[in-house]
Protein backbone atom coordinates (compact mmCIF):
# COMPACT_ATOMS: atom_id res chain seq x y z
CA UNK A 1 0.00 0.00 0.00
CA UNK A 2 1.19 3.49 -0.82
CA UNK A 3 2.29 5.17 2.41
CA UNK A 4 2.34 8.71 0.95
CA UNK A 5 -1.08 9.60 2.33
CA UNK A 6 0.23 9.85 5.88
CA UNK A 7 -1.84 9.01 8.89
CA UNK A 8 -5.20 9.40 7.17
CA UNK A 9 -7.52 6.82 5.71
CA UNK A 10 -7.70 5.55 2.16
CA UNK A 11 -10.95 4.80 0.35
CA UNK A 12 -10.76 2.37 -2.57
CA UNK A 13 -14.04 1.75 -4.32
CA UNK A 14 -15.60 0.60 -7.53
CA UNK A 15 -18.93 0.57 -9.27
CA UNK A 16 -20.17 -1.58 -12.11
CA UNK A 17 -23.23 -2.19 -14.26
CA UNK A 18 -24.19 -5.01 -16.58
CA UNK A 19 -24.40 -3.32 -19.96
CA UNK A 20 -24.64 0.42 -20.61
CA UNK A 21 -27.68 0.61 -18.33
CA UNK A 22 -28.21 -2.56 -16.36
CA UNK A 23 -28.17 -4.06 -12.91
CA UNK A 24 -25.55 -2.13 -10.98
CA UNK A 25 -23.69 -2.18 -7.70
CA UNK A 26 -21.14 -0.14 -5.81
CA UNK A 27 -18.75 -1.02 -3.05
CA UNK A 28 -15.54 -0.09 -1.38
CA UNK A 29 -13.16 -0.41 1.50
CA UNK A 30 -11.68 2.13 3.89
CA UNK A 31 -8.22 1.27 5.22
CA UNK A 32 -5.86 3.00 7.61
CA UNK A 33 -2.31 4.08 6.70
CA UNK A 34 -1.00 0.62 7.61
CA UNK A 35 -3.45 -1.10 5.25
CA UNK A 36 -5.77 -2.47 7.93
CA UNK A 37 -9.44 -2.65 6.97
CA UNK A 38 -11.58 -0.17 8.89
CA UNK A 39 -14.85 -0.82 7.07
CA UNK A 40 -16.05 -2.40 3.82
CA UNK A 41 -19.36 -1.71 2.12
CA UNK A 42 -21.46 -2.72 -0.85
CA UNK A 43 -24.74 -1.52 -2.24
CA UNK A 44 -27.13 -2.79 -4.92
CA UNK A 45 -28.22 0.15 -7.11
CA UNK A 46 -30.85 -1.42 -9.36
CA UNK A 47 -30.76 -0.27 -12.99
CA UNK A 48 -28.02 2.30 -13.53
CA UNK A 49 -25.11 3.24 -15.75
CA UNK A 50 -21.51 2.40 -14.94
CA UNK A 51 -20.69 6.08 -14.33
CA UNK A 52 -23.59 6.37 -11.88
CA UNK A 53 -22.33 3.26 -10.07
CA UNK A 54 -18.76 4.65 -9.86
CA UNK A 55 -19.92 7.99 -8.47
CA UNK A 56 -22.34 6.25 -6.09
CA UNK A 57 -19.40 4.31 -4.66
CA UNK A 58 -17.54 7.56 -3.96
CA UNK A 59 -20.63 9.14 -2.37
CA UNK A 60 -21.31 6.12 -0.15
CA UNK A 61 -17.67 5.85 0.90
CA UNK A 62 -17.46 9.54 1.82
CA UNK A 63 -20.77 9.34 3.67
CA UNK A 64 -19.49 6.40 5.74
CA UNK A 65 -16.18 8.19 6.41
CA UNK A 66 -18.02 11.33 7.50
CA UNK A 67 -20.33 9.34 9.81
CA UNK A 68 -17.25 7.70 11.36
CA UNK A 69 -15.80 11.12 12.14
CA UNK A 70 -12.90 10.78 9.70
CA UNK A 71 -11.61 14.14 8.46
CA UNK A 72 -8.68 13.13 6.26
CA UNK A 73 -9.16 10.68 3.40
CA UNK A 74 -7.45 9.69 0.17
CA UNK A 75 -9.91 8.49 -2.49
CA UNK A 76 -8.54 6.15 -5.15
CA UNK A 77 -10.71 5.11 -8.08
CA UNK A 78 -10.18 3.16 -11.30
CA UNK A 79 -12.63 5.18 -13.39
CA UNK A 80 -11.03 7.79 -15.65
CA UNK A 81 -14.50 9.20 -16.38
CA UNK A 82 -15.21 9.48 -12.65
CA UNK A 83 -11.85 11.13 -12.02
CA UNK A 84 -12.52 13.60 -14.84
CA UNK A 85 -15.90 14.51 -13.34
CA UNK A 86 -14.32 15.21 -9.94
CA UNK A 87 -11.36 17.14 -11.34
CA UNK A 88 -13.53 19.70 -13.13
CA UNK A 89 -13.30 23.17 -11.63
CA UNK A 90 -17.05 23.78 -11.87
CA UNK A 91 -20.02 21.64 -11.01
CA UNK A 92 -21.96 20.77 -14.14
CA UNK A 93 -25.70 20.62 -13.62
CA UNK A 94 -28.38 19.36 -15.94
CA UNK A 95 -30.33 16.22 -16.63
CA UNK A 96 -27.44 13.87 -15.94
CA UNK A 97 -28.31 11.31 -13.27
CA UNK A 98 -24.90 11.96 -11.71
CA UNK A 99 -25.38 15.70 -11.09
CA UNK A 100 -27.10 15.34 -7.72
CA UNK A 101 -24.51 12.80 -6.58
CA UNK A 102 -21.65 15.07 -7.57
CA UNK A 103 -23.26 17.95 -5.68
CA UNK A 104 -23.54 15.77 -2.55
CA UNK A 105 -19.91 14.71 -2.88
CA UNK A 106 -18.73 18.31 -3.26
CA UNK A 107 -20.69 19.23 -0.11
CA UNK A 108 -19.07 16.34 1.79
CA UNK A 109 -15.63 17.38 0.60
CA UNK A 110 -15.81 20.57 2.64
CA UNK A 111 -15.42 18.47 5.81
CA UNK A 112 -12.44 16.44 4.55
CA UNK A 113 -8.78 16.97 3.88
CA UNK A 114 -9.31 15.36 0.48
CA UNK A 115 -7.14 13.86 -2.25
CA UNK A 116 -8.39 11.83 -5.20
CA UNK A 117 -6.28 9.75 -7.58
CA UNK A 118 -6.51 7.17 -10.32
CA UNK A 119 -5.40 3.66 -9.44
CA UNK A 120 -6.22 0.00 -9.79
CA UNK A 121 -5.30 -1.22 -6.30
CA UNK A 122 -8.85 -2.24 -5.44
CA UNK A 123 -9.33 -5.38 -3.40
CA UNK A 124 -12.87 -5.87 -2.19
CA UNK A 125 -13.62 -8.61 0.33
CA UNK A 126 -16.96 -9.34 -1.35
CA UNK A 127 -18.33 -9.28 -4.87
CA UNK A 128 -20.78 -6.65 -5.97
CA UNK A 129 -24.39 -7.83 -6.34
CA UNK A 130 -24.87 -7.08 -10.04
CA UNK A 131 -26.44 -10.42 -10.98
CA UNK A 132 -29.77 -11.84 -9.90
PDB file of C-alpha atoms in Angstrom, residues 20-101:
ATOM      1  CA  UNK A  20     -24.636   0.417 -20.607  1.00  0.00           C
ATOM      2  CA  UNK A  21     -27.680   0.605 -18.325  1.00  0.00           C
ATOM      3  CA  UNK A  22     -28.215  -2.558 -16.359  1.00  0.00           C
ATOM      4  CA  UNK A  23     -28.174  -4.056 -12.913  1.00  0.00           C
ATOM      5  CA  UNK A  24     -25.546  -2.134 -10.981  1.00  0.00           C
ATOM      6  CA  UNK A  25     -23.688  -2.182  -7.702  1.00  0.00           C
ATOM      7  CA  UNK A  26     -21.138  -0.143  -5.807  1.00  0.00           C
ATOM      8  CA  UNK A  27     -18.745  -1.023  -3.049  1.00  0.00           C
ATOM      9  CA  UNK A  28     -15.536  -0.095  -1.383  1.00  0.00           C
ATOM     10  CA  UNK A  29     -13.160  -0.413   1.500  1.00  0.00           C
ATOM     11  CA  UNK A  30     -11.675   2.131   3.892  1.00  0.00           C
ATOM     12  CA  UNK A  31      -8.219   1.266   5.221  1.00  0.00           C
ATOM     13  CA  UNK A  32      -5.857   2.998   7.606  1.00  0.00           C
ATOM     14  CA  UNK A  33      -2.315   4.079   6.704  1.00  0.00           C
ATOM     15  CA  UNK A  34      -0.999   0.615   7.609  1.00  0.00           C
ATOM     16  CA  UNK A  35      -3.455  -1.104   5.249  1.00  0.00           C
ATOM     17  CA  UNK A  36      -5.769  -2.472   7.929  1.00  0.00           C
ATOM     18  CA  UNK A  37      -9.435  -2.646   6.974  1.00  0.00           C
ATOM     19  CA  UNK A  38     -11.581  -0.175   8.885  1.00  0.00           C
ATOM     20  CA  UNK A  39     -14.855  -0.823   7.070  1.00  0.00           C
ATOM     21  CA  UNK A  40     -16.047  -2.398   3.817  1.00  0.00           C
ATOM     22  CA  UNK A  41     -19.361  -1.715   2.125  1.00  0.00           C
ATOM     23  CA  UNK A  42     -21.455  -2.724  -0.854  1.00  0.00           C
ATOM     24  CA  UNK A  43     -24.744  -1.521  -2.245  1.00  0.00           C
ATOM     25  CA  UNK A  44     -27.133  -2.788  -4.922  1.00  0.00           C
ATOM     26  CA  UNK A  45     -28.222   0.154  -7.105  1.00  0.00           C
ATOM     27  CA  UNK A  46     -30.846  -1.420  -9.358  1.00  0.00           C
ATOM     28  CA  UNK A  47     -30.763  -0.272 -12.990  1.00  0.00           C
ATOM     29  CA  UNK A  48     -28.018   2.297 -13.527  1.00  0.00           C
ATOM     30  CA  UNK A  49     -25.106   3.242 -15.750  1.00  0.00           C
ATOM     31  CA  UNK A  50     -21.508   2.400 -14.944  1.00  0.00           C
ATOM     32  CA  UNK A  51     -20.688   6.078 -14.329  1.00  0.00           C
ATOM     33  CA  UNK A  52     -23.585   6.373 -11.884  1.00  0.00           C
ATOM     34  CA  UNK A  53     -22.327   3.263 -10.073  1.00  0.00           C
ATOM     35  CA  UNK A  54     -18.763   4.645  -9.863  1.00  0.00           C
ATOM     36  CA  UNK A  55     -19.920   7.986  -8.467  1.00  0.00           C
ATOM     37  CA  UNK A  56     -22.345   6.252  -6.093  1.00  0.00           C
ATOM     38  CA  UNK A  57     -19.405   4.310  -4.661  1.00  0.00           C
ATOM     39  CA  UNK A  58     -17.544   7.565  -3.955  1.00  0.00           C
ATOM     40  CA  UNK A  59     -20.629   9.139  -2.372  1.00  0.00           C
ATOM     41  CA  UNK A  60     -21.313   6.120  -0.149  1.00  0.00           C
ATOM     42  CA  UNK A  61     -17.669   5.850   0.904  1.00  0.00           C
ATOM     43  CA  UNK A  62     -17.462   9.542   1.818  1.00  0.00           C
ATOM     44  CA  UNK A  63     -20.768   9.341   3.671  1.00  0.00           C
ATOM     45  CA  UNK A  64     -19.488   6.404   5.740  1.00  0.00           C
ATOM     46  CA  UNK A  65     -16.180   8.186   6.407  1.00  0.00           C
ATOM     47  CA  UNK A  66     -18.024  11.328   7.505  1.00  0.00           C
ATOM     48  CA  UNK A  67     -20.328   9.335   9.806  1.00  0.00           C
ATOM     49  CA  UNK A  68     -17.252   7.698  11.362  1.00  0.00           C
ATOM     50  CA  UNK A  69     -15.797  11.125  12.136  1.00  0.00           C
ATOM     51  CA  UNK A  70     -12.899  10.784   9.699  1.00  0.00           C
ATOM     52  CA  UNK A  71     -11.614  14.135   8.460  1.00  0.00           C
ATOM     53  CA  UNK A  72      -8.681  13.126   6.256  1.00  0.00           C
ATOM     54  CA  UNK A  73      -9.156  10.685   3.401  1.00  0.00           C
ATOM     55  CA  UNK A  74      -7.453   9.687   0.166  1.00  0.00           C
ATOM     56  CA  UNK A  75      -9.909   8.487  -2.490  1.00  0.00           C
ATOM     57  CA  UNK A  76      -8.542   6.150  -5.153  1.00  0.00           C
ATOM     58  CA  UNK A  77     -10.705   5.107  -8.079  1.00  0.00           C
ATOM     59  CA  UNK A  78     -10.183   3.163 -11.296  1.00  0.00           C
ATOM     60  CA  UNK A  79     -12.629   5.185 -13.390  1.00  0.00           C
ATOM     61  CA  UNK A  80     -11.032   7.791 -15.648  1.00  0.00           C
ATOM     62  CA  UNK A  81     -14.497   9.204 -16.376  1.00  0.00           C
ATOM     63  CA  UNK A  82     -15.210   9.477 -12.650  1.00  0.00           C
ATOM     64  CA  UNK A  83     -11.847  11.128 -12.017  1.00  0.00           C
ATOM     65  CA  UNK A  84     -12.517  13.599 -14.843  1.00  0.00           C
ATOM     66  CA  UNK A  85     -15.895  14.511 -13.336  1.00  0.00           C
ATOM     67  CA  UNK A  86     -14.320  15.210  -9.939  1.00  0.00           C
ATOM     68  CA  UNK A  87     -11.358  17.136 -11.336  1.00  0.00           C
ATOM     69  CA  UNK A  88     -13.533  19.704 -13.128  1.00  0.00           C
ATOM     70  CA  UNK A  89     -13.300  23.167 -11.632  1.00  0.00           C
ATOM     71  CA  UNK A  90     -17.048  23.780 -11.867  1.00  0.00           C
ATOM     72  CA  UNK A  91     -20.023  21.641 -11.005  1.00  0.00           C
ATOM     73  CA  UNK A  92     -21.962  20.770 -14.142  1.00  0.00           C
ATOM     74  CA  UNK A  93     -25.704  20.615 -13.621  1.00  0.00           C
ATOM     75  CA  UNK A  94     -28.382  19.365 -15.936  1.00  0.00           C
ATOM     76  CA  UNK A  95     -30.326  16.224 -16.626  1.00  0.00           C
ATOM     77  CA  UNK A  96     -27.441  13.868 -15.941  1.00  0.00           C
ATOM     78  CA  UNK A  97     -28.307  11.306 -13.274  1.00  0.00           C
ATOM     79  CA  UNK A  98     -24.905  11.961 -11.707  1.00  0.00           C
ATOM     80  CA  UNK A  99     -25.376  15.701 -11.089  1.00  0.00           C
ATOM     81  CA  UNK A 100     -27.105  15.341  -7.725  1.00  0.00           C
ATOM     82  CA  UNK A 101     -24.510  12.800  -6.575  1.00  0.00           C
TER      83      UNK A 101
END
